[in-house]
Coordinates of C-alpha atoms in Angstrom, one line a residue:
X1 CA -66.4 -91.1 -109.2
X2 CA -63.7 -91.3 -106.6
X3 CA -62.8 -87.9 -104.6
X4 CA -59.3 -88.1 -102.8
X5 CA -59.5 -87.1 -99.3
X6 CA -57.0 -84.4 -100.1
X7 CA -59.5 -82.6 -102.2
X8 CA -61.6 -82.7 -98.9
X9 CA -58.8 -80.8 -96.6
X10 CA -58.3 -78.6 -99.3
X11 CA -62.0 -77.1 -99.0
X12 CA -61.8 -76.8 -95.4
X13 CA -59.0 -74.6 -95.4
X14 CA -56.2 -77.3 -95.5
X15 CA -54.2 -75.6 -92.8
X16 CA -56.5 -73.5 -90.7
X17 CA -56.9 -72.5 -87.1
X18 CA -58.2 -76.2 -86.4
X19 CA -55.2 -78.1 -87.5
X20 CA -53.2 -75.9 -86.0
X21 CA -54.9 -76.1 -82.6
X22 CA -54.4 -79.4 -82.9
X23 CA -50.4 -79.3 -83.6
X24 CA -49.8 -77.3 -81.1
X25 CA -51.4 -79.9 -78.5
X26 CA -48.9 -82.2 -80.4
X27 CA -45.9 -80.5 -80.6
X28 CA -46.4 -79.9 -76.4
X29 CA -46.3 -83.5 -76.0
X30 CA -43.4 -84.3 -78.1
X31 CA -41.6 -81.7 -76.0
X32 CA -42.3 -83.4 -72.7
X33 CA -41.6 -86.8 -74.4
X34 CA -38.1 -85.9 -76.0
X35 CA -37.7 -85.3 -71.7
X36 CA -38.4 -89.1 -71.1
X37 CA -35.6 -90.3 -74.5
X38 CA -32.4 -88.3 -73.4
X39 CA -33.0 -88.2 -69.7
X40 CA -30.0 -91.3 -69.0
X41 CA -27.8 -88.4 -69.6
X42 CA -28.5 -87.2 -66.6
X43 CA -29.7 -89.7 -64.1
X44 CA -27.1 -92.3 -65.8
X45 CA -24.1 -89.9 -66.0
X46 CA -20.3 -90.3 -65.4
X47 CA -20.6 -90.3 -61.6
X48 CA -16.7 -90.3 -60.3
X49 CA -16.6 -92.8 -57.3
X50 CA -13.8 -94.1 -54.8
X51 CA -14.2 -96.7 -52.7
X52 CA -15.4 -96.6 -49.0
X53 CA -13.0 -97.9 -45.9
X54 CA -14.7 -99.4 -43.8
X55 CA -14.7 -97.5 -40.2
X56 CA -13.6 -94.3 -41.6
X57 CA -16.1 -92.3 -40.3
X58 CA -17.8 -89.2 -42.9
X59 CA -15.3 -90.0 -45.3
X60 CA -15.9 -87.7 -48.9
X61 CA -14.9 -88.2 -52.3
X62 CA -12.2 -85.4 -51.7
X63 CA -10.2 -87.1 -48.6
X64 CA -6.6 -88.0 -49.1
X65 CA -6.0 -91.4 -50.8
X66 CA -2.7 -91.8 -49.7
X67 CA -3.4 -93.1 -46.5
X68 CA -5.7 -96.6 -48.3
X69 CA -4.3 -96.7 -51.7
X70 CA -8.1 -95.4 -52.7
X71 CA -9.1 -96.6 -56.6
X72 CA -12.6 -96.8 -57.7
X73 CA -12.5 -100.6 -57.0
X74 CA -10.1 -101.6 -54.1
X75 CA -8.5 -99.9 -51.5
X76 CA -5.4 -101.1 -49.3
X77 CA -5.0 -102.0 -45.7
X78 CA -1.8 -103.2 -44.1
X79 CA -0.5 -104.1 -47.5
X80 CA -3.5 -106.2 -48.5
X81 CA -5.7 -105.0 -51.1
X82 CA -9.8 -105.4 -50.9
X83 CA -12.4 -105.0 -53.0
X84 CA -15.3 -102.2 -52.0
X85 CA -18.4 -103.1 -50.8
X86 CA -19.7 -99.5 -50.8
X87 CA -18.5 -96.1 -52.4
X88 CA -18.1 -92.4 -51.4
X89 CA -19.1 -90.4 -54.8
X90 CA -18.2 -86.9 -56.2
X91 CA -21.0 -84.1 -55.3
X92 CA -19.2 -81.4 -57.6
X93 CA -21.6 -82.3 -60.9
X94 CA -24.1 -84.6 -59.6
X95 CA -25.5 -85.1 -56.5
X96 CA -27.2 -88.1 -56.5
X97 CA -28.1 -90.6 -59.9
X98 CA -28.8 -93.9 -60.4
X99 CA -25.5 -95.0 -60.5
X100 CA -25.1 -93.7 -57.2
X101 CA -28.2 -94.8 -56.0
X102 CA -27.9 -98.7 -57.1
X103 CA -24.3 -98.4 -56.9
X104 CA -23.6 -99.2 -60.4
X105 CA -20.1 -99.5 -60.3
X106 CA -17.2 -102.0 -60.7
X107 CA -18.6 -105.5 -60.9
X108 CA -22.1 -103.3 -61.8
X109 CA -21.1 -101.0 -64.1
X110 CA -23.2 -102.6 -67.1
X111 CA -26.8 -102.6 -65.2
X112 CA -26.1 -99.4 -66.7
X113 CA -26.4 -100.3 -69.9
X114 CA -29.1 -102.7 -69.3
X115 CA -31.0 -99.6 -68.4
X116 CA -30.3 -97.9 -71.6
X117 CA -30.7 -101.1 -73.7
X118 CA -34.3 -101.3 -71.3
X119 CA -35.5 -98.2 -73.1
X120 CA -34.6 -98.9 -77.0
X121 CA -36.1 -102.3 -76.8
X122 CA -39.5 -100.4 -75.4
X123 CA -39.1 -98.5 -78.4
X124 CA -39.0 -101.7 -80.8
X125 CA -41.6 -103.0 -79.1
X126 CA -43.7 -99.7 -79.5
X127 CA -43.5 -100.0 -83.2
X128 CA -44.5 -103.5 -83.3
X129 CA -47.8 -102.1 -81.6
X130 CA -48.1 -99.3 -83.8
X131 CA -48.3 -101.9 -86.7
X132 CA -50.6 -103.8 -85.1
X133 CA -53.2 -101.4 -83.5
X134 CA -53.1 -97.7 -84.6
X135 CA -55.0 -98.6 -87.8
X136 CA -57.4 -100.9 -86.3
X137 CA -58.4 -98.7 -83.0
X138 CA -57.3 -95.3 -84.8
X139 CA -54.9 -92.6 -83.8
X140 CA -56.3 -90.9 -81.0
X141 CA -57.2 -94.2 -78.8
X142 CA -53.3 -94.9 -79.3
X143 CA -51.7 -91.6 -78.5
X144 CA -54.1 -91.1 -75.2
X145 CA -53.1 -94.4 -73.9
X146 CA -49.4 -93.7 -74.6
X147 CA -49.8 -90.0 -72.9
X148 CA -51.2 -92.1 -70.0
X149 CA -48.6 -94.7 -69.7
X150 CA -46.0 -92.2 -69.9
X151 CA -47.0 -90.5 -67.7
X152 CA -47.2 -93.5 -65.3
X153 CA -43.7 -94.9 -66.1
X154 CA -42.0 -91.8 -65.2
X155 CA -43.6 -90.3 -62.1
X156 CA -43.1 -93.3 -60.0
X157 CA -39.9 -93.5 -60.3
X158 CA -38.8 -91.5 -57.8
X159 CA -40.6 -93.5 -55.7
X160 CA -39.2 -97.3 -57.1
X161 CA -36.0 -98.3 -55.0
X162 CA -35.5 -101.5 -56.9
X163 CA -33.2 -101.8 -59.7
X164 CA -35.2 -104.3 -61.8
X165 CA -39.0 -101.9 -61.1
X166 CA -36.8 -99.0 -62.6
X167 CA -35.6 -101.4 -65.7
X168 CA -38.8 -102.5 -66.2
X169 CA -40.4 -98.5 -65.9
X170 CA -37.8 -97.3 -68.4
X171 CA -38.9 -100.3 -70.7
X172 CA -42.6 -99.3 -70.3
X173 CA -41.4 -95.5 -71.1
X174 CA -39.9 -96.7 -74.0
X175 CA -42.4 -98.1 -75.4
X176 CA -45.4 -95.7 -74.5
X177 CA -43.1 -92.7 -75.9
X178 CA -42.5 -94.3 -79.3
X179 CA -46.4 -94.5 -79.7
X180 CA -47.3 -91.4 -78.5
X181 CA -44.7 -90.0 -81.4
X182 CA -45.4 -92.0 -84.0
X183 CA -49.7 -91.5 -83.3
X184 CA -49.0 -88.0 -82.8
X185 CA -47.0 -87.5 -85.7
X186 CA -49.2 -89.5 -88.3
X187 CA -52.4 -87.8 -86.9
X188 CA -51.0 -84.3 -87.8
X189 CA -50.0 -85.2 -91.1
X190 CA -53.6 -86.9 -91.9
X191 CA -55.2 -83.5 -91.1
X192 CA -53.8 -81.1 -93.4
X193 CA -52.9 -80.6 -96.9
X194 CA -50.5 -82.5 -98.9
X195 CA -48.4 -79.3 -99.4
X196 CA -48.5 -78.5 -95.5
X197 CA -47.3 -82.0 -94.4
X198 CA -43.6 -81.2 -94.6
X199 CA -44.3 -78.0 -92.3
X200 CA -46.3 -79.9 -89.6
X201 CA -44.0 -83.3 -89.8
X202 CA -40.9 -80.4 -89.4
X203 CA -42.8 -78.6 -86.4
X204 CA -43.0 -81.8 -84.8
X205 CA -39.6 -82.9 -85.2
X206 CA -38.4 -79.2 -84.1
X207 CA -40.7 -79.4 -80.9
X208 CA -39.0 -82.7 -79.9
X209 CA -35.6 -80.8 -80.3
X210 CA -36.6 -78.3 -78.1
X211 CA -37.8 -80.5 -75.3
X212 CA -33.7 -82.0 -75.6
X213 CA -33.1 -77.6 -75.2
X214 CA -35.4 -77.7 -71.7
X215 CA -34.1 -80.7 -70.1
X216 CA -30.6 -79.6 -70.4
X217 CA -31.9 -76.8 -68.5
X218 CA -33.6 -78.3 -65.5
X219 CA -30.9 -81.1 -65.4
X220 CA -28.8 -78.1 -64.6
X221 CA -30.6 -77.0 -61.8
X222 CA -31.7 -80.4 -60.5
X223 CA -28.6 -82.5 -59.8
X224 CA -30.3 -85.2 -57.9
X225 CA -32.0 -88.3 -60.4
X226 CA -34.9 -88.4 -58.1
X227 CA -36.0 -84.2 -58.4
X228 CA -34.7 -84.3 -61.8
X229 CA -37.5 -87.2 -63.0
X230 CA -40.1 -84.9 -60.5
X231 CA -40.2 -82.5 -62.9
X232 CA -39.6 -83.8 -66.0
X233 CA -42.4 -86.1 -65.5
X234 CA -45.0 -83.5 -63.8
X235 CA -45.5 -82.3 -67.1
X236 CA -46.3 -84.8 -69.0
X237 CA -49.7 -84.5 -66.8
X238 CA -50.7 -82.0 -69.2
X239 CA -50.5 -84.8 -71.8
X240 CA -53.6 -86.6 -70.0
X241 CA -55.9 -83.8 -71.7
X242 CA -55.5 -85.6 -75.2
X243 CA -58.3 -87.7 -73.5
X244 CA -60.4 -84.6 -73.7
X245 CA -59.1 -82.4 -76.7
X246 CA -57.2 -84.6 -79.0
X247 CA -59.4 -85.6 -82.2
X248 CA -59.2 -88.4 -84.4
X249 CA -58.1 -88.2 -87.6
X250 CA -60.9 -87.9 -90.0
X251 CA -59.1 -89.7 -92.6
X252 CA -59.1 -92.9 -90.7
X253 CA -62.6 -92.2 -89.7
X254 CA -63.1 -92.8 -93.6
X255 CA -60.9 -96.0 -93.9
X256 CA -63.5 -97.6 -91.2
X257 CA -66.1 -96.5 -93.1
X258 CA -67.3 -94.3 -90.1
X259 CA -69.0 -91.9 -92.0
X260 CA -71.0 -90.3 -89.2
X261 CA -68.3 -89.8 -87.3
X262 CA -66.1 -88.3 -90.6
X263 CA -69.1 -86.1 -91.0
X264 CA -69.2 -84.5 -87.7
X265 CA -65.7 -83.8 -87.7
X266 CA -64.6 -82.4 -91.4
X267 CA -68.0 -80.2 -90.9
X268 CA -66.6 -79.4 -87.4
X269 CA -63.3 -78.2 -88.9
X270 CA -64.8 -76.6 -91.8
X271 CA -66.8 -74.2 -89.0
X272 CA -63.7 -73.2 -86.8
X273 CA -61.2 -72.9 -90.1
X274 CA -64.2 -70.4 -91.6
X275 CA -64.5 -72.5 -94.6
X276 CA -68.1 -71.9 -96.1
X277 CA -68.9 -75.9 -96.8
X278 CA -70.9 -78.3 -95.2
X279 CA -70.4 -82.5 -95.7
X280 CA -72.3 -85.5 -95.7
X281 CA -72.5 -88.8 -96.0
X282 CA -72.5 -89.4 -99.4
X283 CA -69.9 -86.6 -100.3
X284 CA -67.2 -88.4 -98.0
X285 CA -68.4 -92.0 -99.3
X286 CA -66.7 -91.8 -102.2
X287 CA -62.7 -92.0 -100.8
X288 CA -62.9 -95.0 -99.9
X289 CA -60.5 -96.9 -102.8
X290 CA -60.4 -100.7 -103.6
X291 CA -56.2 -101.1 -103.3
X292 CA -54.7 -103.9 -104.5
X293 CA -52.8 -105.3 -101.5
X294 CA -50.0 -108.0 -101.3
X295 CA -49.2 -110.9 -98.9
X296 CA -47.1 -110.8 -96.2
X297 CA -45.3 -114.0 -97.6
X298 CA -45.4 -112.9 -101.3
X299 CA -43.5 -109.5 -99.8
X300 CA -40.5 -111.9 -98.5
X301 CA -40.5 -114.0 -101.3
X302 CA -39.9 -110.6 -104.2
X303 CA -37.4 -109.6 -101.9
X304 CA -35.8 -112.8 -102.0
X305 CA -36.0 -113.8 -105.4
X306 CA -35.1 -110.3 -106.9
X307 CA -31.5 -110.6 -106.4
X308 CA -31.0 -106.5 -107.3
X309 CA -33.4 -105.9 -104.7
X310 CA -32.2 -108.1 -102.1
X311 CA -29.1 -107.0 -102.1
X312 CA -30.3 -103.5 -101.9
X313 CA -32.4 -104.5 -98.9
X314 CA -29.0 -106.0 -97.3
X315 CA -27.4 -102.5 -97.9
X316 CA -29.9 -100.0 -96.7
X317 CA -30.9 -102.6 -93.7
X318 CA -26.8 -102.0 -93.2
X319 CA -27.4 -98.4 -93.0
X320 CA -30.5 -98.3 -91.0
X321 CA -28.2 -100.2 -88.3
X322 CA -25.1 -97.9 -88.9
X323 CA -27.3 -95.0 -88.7
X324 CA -29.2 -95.5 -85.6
X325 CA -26.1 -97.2 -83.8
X326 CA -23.8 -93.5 -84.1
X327 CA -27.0 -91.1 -83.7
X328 CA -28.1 -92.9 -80.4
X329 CA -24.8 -94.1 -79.4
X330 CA -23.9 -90.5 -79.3
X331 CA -26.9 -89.0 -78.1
X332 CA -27.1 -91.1 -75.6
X333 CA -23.0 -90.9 -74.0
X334 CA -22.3 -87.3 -74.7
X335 CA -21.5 -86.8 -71.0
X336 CA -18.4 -89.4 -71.2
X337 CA -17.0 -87.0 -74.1
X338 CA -15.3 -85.1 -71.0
X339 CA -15.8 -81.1 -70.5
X340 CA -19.2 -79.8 -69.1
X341 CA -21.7 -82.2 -69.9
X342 CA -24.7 -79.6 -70.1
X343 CA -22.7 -77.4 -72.4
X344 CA -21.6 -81.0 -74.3
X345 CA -26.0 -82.1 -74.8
X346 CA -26.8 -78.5 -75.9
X347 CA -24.0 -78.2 -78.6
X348 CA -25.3 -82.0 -79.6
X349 CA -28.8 -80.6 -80.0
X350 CA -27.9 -77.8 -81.9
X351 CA -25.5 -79.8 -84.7
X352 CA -28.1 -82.5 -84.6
X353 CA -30.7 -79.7 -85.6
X354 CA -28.4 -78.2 -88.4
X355 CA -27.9 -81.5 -89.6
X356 CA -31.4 -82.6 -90.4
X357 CA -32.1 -79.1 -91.7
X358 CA -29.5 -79.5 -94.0
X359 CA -29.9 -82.6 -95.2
X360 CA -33.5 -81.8 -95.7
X361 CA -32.6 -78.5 -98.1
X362 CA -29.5 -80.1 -99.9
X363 CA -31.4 -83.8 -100.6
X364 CA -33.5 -81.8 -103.1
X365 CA -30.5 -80.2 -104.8
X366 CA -27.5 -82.8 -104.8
X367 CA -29.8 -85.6 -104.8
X368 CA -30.2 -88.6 -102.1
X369 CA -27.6 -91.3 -103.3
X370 CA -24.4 -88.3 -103.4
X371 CA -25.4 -86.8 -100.4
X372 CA -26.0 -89.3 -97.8
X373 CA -22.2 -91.3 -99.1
X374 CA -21.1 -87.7 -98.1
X375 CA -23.0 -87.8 -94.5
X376 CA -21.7 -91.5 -93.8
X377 CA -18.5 -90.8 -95.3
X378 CA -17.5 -87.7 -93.0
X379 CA -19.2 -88.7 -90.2
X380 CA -17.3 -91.9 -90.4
X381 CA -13.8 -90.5 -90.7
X382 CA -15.2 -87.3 -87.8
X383 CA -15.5 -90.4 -85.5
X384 CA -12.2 -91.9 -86.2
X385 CA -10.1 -89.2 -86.0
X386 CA -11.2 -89.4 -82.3
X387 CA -8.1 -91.8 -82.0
X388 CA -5.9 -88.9 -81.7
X389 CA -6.7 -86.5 -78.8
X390 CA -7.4 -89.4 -77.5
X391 CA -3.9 -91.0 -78.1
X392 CA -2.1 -87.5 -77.1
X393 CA -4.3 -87.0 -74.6
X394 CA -3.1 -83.2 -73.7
X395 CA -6.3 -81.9 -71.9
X396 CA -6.1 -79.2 -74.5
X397 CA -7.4 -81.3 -77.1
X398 CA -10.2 -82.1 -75.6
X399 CA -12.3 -79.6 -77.6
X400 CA -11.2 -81.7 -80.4
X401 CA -12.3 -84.9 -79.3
X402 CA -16.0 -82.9 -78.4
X403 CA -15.7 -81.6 -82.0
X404 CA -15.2 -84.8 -83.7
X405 CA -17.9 -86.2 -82.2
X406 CA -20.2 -83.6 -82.9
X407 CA -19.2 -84.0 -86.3
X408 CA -20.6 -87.6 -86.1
X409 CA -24.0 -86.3 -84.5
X410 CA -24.2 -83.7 -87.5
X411 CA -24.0 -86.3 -90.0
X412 CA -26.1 -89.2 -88.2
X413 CA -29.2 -86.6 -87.8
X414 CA -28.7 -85.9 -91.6
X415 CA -28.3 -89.2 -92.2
X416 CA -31.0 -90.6 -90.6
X417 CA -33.5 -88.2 -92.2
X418 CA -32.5 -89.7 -95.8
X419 CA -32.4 -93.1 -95.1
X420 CA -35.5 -93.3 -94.2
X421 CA -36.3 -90.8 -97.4
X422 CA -33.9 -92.8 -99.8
X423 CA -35.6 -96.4 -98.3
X424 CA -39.1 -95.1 -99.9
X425 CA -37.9 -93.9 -103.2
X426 CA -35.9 -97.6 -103.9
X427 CA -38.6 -99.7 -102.4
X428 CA -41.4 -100.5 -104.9
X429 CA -45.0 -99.9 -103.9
X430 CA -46.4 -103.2 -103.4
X431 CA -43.8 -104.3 -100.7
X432 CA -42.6 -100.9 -99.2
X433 CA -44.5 -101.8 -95.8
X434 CA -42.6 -104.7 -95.6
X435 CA -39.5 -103.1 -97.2
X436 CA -39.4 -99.4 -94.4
X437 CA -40.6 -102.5 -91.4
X438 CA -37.8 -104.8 -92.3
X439 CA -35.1 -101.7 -92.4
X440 CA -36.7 -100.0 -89.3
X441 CA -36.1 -103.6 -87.7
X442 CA -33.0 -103.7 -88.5
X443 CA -32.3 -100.2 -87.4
X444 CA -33.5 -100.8 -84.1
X445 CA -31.0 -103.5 -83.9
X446 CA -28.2 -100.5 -83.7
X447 CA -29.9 -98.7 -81.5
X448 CA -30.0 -101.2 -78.9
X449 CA -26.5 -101.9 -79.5
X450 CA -25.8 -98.8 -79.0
X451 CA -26.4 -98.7 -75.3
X452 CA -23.8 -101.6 -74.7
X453 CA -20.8 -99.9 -77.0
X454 CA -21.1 -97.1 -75.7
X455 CA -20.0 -98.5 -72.3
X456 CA -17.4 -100.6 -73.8
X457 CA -15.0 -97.7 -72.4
X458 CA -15.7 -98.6 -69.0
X459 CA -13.7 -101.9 -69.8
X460 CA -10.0 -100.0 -70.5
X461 CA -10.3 -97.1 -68.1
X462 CA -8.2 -94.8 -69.8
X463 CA -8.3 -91.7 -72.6
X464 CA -8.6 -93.9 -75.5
X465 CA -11.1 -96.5 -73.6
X466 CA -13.4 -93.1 -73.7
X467 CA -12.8 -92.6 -77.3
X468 CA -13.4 -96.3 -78.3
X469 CA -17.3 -96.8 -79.0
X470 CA -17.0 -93.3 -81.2
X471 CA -14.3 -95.2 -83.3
X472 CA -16.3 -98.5 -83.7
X473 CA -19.4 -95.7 -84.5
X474 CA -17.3 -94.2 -86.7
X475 CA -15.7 -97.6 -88.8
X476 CA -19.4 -99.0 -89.4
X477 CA -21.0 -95.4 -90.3
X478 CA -17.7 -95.6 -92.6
X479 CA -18.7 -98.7 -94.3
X480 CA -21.8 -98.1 -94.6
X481 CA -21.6 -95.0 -97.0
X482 CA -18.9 -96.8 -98.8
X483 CA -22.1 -99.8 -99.6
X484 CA -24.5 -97.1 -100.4
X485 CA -22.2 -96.6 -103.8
X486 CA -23.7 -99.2 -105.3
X487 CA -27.7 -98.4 -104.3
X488 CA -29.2 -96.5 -107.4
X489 CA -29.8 -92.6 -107.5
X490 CA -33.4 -91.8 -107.0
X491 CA -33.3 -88.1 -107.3
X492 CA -35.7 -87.0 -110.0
X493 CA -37.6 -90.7 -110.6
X494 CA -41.1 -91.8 -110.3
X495 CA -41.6 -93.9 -106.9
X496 CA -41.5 -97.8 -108.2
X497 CA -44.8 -99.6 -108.6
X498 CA -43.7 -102.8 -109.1
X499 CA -40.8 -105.2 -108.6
X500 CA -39.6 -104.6 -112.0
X501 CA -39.7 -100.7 -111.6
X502 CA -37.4 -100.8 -108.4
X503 CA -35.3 -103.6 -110.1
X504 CA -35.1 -100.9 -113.3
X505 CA -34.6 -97.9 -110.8
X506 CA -31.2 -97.2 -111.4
X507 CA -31.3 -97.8 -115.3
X508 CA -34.2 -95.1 -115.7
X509 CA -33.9 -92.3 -113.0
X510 CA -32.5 -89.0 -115.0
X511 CA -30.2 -87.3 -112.3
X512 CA -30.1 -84.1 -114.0
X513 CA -34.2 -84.0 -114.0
X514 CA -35.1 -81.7 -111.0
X515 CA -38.2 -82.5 -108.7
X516 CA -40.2 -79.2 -109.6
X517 CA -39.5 -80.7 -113.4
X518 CA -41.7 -83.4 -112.0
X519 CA -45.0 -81.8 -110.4
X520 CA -47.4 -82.5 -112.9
X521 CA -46.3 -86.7 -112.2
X522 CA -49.0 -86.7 -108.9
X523 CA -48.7 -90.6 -108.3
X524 CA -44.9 -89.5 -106.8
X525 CA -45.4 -86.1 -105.6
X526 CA -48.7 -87.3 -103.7
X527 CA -47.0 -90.2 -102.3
X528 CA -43.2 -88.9 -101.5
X529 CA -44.7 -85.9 -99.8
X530 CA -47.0 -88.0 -97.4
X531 CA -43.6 -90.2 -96.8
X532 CA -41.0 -88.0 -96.9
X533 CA -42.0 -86.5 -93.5
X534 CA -43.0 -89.8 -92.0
X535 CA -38.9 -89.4 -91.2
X536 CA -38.9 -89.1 -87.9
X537 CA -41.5 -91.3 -86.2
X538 CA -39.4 -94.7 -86.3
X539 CA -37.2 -92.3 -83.5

């Protein structure tokens, strides 16, 4: 007789003093690692620059221009225009960043966004490495190794003075913090309770928002890049204890049919969550389940040959793209929004907050399909309107042009949380690895976009070059809800087994059927629960 490991947590105490322990040690490293992901605010922000004359001894960004014909390019000299070799920049918001540092101006304006672009392709190449190693050498090997390479790729980089060692560092930190999330994230979720999985998988997502909360703070107080990484990164140290207090997860311990292990650690559990039961071999034996599984191959070819569900996979690949291209392409250039920047990233971490929390409530109520049109729809037309402070371009609609773009950041965090939902409700069971891969690809596709449209402004220097990548956010997000009209409602259905269940999807789902009306249907409940707050690891 088969036992589901769930039964097993359950006895222990599903959520007891040990799990928590353990999510706490978690949540303190998603804090330090949200430090590492939005840091380019800061270190790669707007840094207002003039050129240097040569000979004109402790010139400051402030001098007259008059005298040189000053622009943040040339300067003029007995009627004959140059072009700089070196640049006097503003102290008044930062005091020294990498732009300043590696002079990344003019003719080097878009190293810039080769340092951005550095990081989201560390993060792609982090997830190809999660799909490859976490379930062969288990979770805790993968988030210690991360810690340690984090760790590594940020606090020498005060120390690197070459612009390609600092490319390659933010590429390494890209990648290590992507693993540490995902491990992190899928470890806490193995170790309790089906019915506690959305509150750990929330804690975790809340505890990276927090750590966006904290560097806004020391970015405040530490203007200069090289103090600002200092200590952001010193506390990532802490991280390095994983080694030493981190467990592994006793549900892969079962998978790999390490039964000793398994033992040692549910009994261990079992003792600090004061549950009165004691394991062994042959009572954890029995989880192990023959499942059928499908080739990589015969994944692509259903896709291909199902032409409903190809086209769906077009769409919601689309929207994984659209998605990641406004929430990052946001995130990431909130500082060239104009106002205070550190007023600008905390507002953008509160919205982004409210709009996953939203989402999260309203998805079970209004159902996936309705709601996320909605959240693409407005956020679309938020970032469009943009075109018009930006046109009149009275300073006194700036607000505006803030709150239009927050409006974008709202949606895209919702968004983002039900794509990934919405992705695997319509995928079928024996290709939705290949189905959430093939979408998270594609996502990650946006996000590295993002770092290059968002410096598109830098190319028309003016009030509506600032606005510009926040349009072109806005007009895909736009088209993007408009596809998802045609994607089937899956509020209310039974997860698709099969090819011809997903294909069926939209012909069977009752959208009036509630999801409590469902809890006695365990094959969804036990798999949408364990999924559901998988959300935020592809981050």
């Amino acid at each position: 007789m088969t036992v589901h490991y769930e039964d097993i947590i359950k006895k222990i105490n599903g959520f007891g003093i040990y799990q928590k322990r353990v999510l706490i040690l978690v949540a303190i490293s998603q804090i330090t690692n949200a430090f590492t992901s939005f840091i380019p605010n800061f270190i790669l922000g707007e840094h207002r620059h003039k050129c240097k004359v040569p000979g004109f001894i402790n010139q400051t960004f402030d001098d007259d221009d008059a005298t040189y014909n000053l622009t943040k390019c040339t300067y003029s000299l007995n009627s004959t225009t140059y072009s700089c070799n070196s640049w006097v920049y503003d102290q008044s918001v930062y005091t020294d960043t990498f732009i300043s540092s590696f002079n990344l101006v003019c003719d080097r304006k878009f190293y810039r966004s080769h340092l951005v672009m550095a990081h989201h392709l560390g993060s792609f190449s982090g997830m190809i490495i999660m799909s490859c190693f976490a379930d062969i050498f288990g979770r805790k090997l993968m988030i210690c190794l991360a810690n340690t390479f984090l760790f590594a790729a940020n606090i020498t980089q005060p120390w690197a003075h070459n612009f390609f060692l600092i490319t390659f560092l933010r590429y390494l930190n890209g990648l290590s913090g992507t693993v540490a999330y995902v491990s992190g994230f899928i470890l806490v979720t193995e170790m309790v309770q089906p019915s506690k999985r959305m509150t750990v998988g929330f804690s975790v997502s809340m505890a990276y928002m927090v750590g966006e909360y904290i560097l806004d703070l020391i970015a405040y107080f530490a203007r200069d890049w090289h103090e600002l990484i200092l200590y952001t990164s010193a506390p990532i140290g802490i991280n390095l204890l994983s080694w030493f207090f981190i467990p592994e997860s006793p549900r892969w311990l079962i998978v790999k049919k390490k039964f000793s292990k398994a033992v040692d650690m549910l009994n261990k559990m079992a003792d600090v969550n004061g549950a009165k039961v004691q394991f062994d071999i042959n009572s954890i034996a029995c989880c192990i389940e023959e499942r059928h599984q499908i080739s990589f191959l015969k994944s692509v070819k259903s896709v291909i040959t199902s032409k409903q569900l190809f086209i769906r996979t077009l769409i919601l690949s689309f929207n994984w793209s659209a998605v990641t291209l406004m929430y990052y392409g946001i995130s990431m250039n909130v500082g060239k929004l104009g106002g205070d920047v550190y007023v600008n990233i905390a507002i953008s971490t509160s919205v982004g907050m409210l709009g996953e929390i939203i989402a999260l409530l309203a998805s079970y109520k209004i159902g996936r399909k309705r709601l996320c049109i909605s959240y693409m729809i407005i956020g679309g037309i938020g970032c469009l309107l943009t075109i018009l402070p930006s046109l009149y371009g009275q300073k006194s609609l700036q607000f505006l042009l803030i709150a239009l773009a927050m409006i974008g950041k709202f949606t895209s965090s919702g968004a983002f949380l039900l794509i990934y939902l919405y992705t695997i409700e319509i995928a079928p069971t024996v290709t939705r690895g290949f189905f959430l891969s093939l979408c998270s690809a594609a996502g990650r596709i946006g996000s590295i976009s993002s770092s290059y449209i968002g410096d598109l402004g830098l190319l028309l220097d003016t009030k509506f070059g600032r606005a510009l990548p926040i349009i072109i956010f806005g007009a895909v997000v736009f088209t993007a809800g408009i596809l998802c009209i045609f994607l089937p409602e899956t509020k209310g259905a039974i997860l698709p087994d099969t090819i011809k269940d997903a294909v069926t999807l939209g012909r069977v789902v009752d959208n009036n059927e509630d999801e409590k009306d469902l809890e006695e249907k365990p094959h969804k409940n036990e798999i949408r629960d364990f999924e559901l707050l998988d959300i935020k690891r592809k981050r």
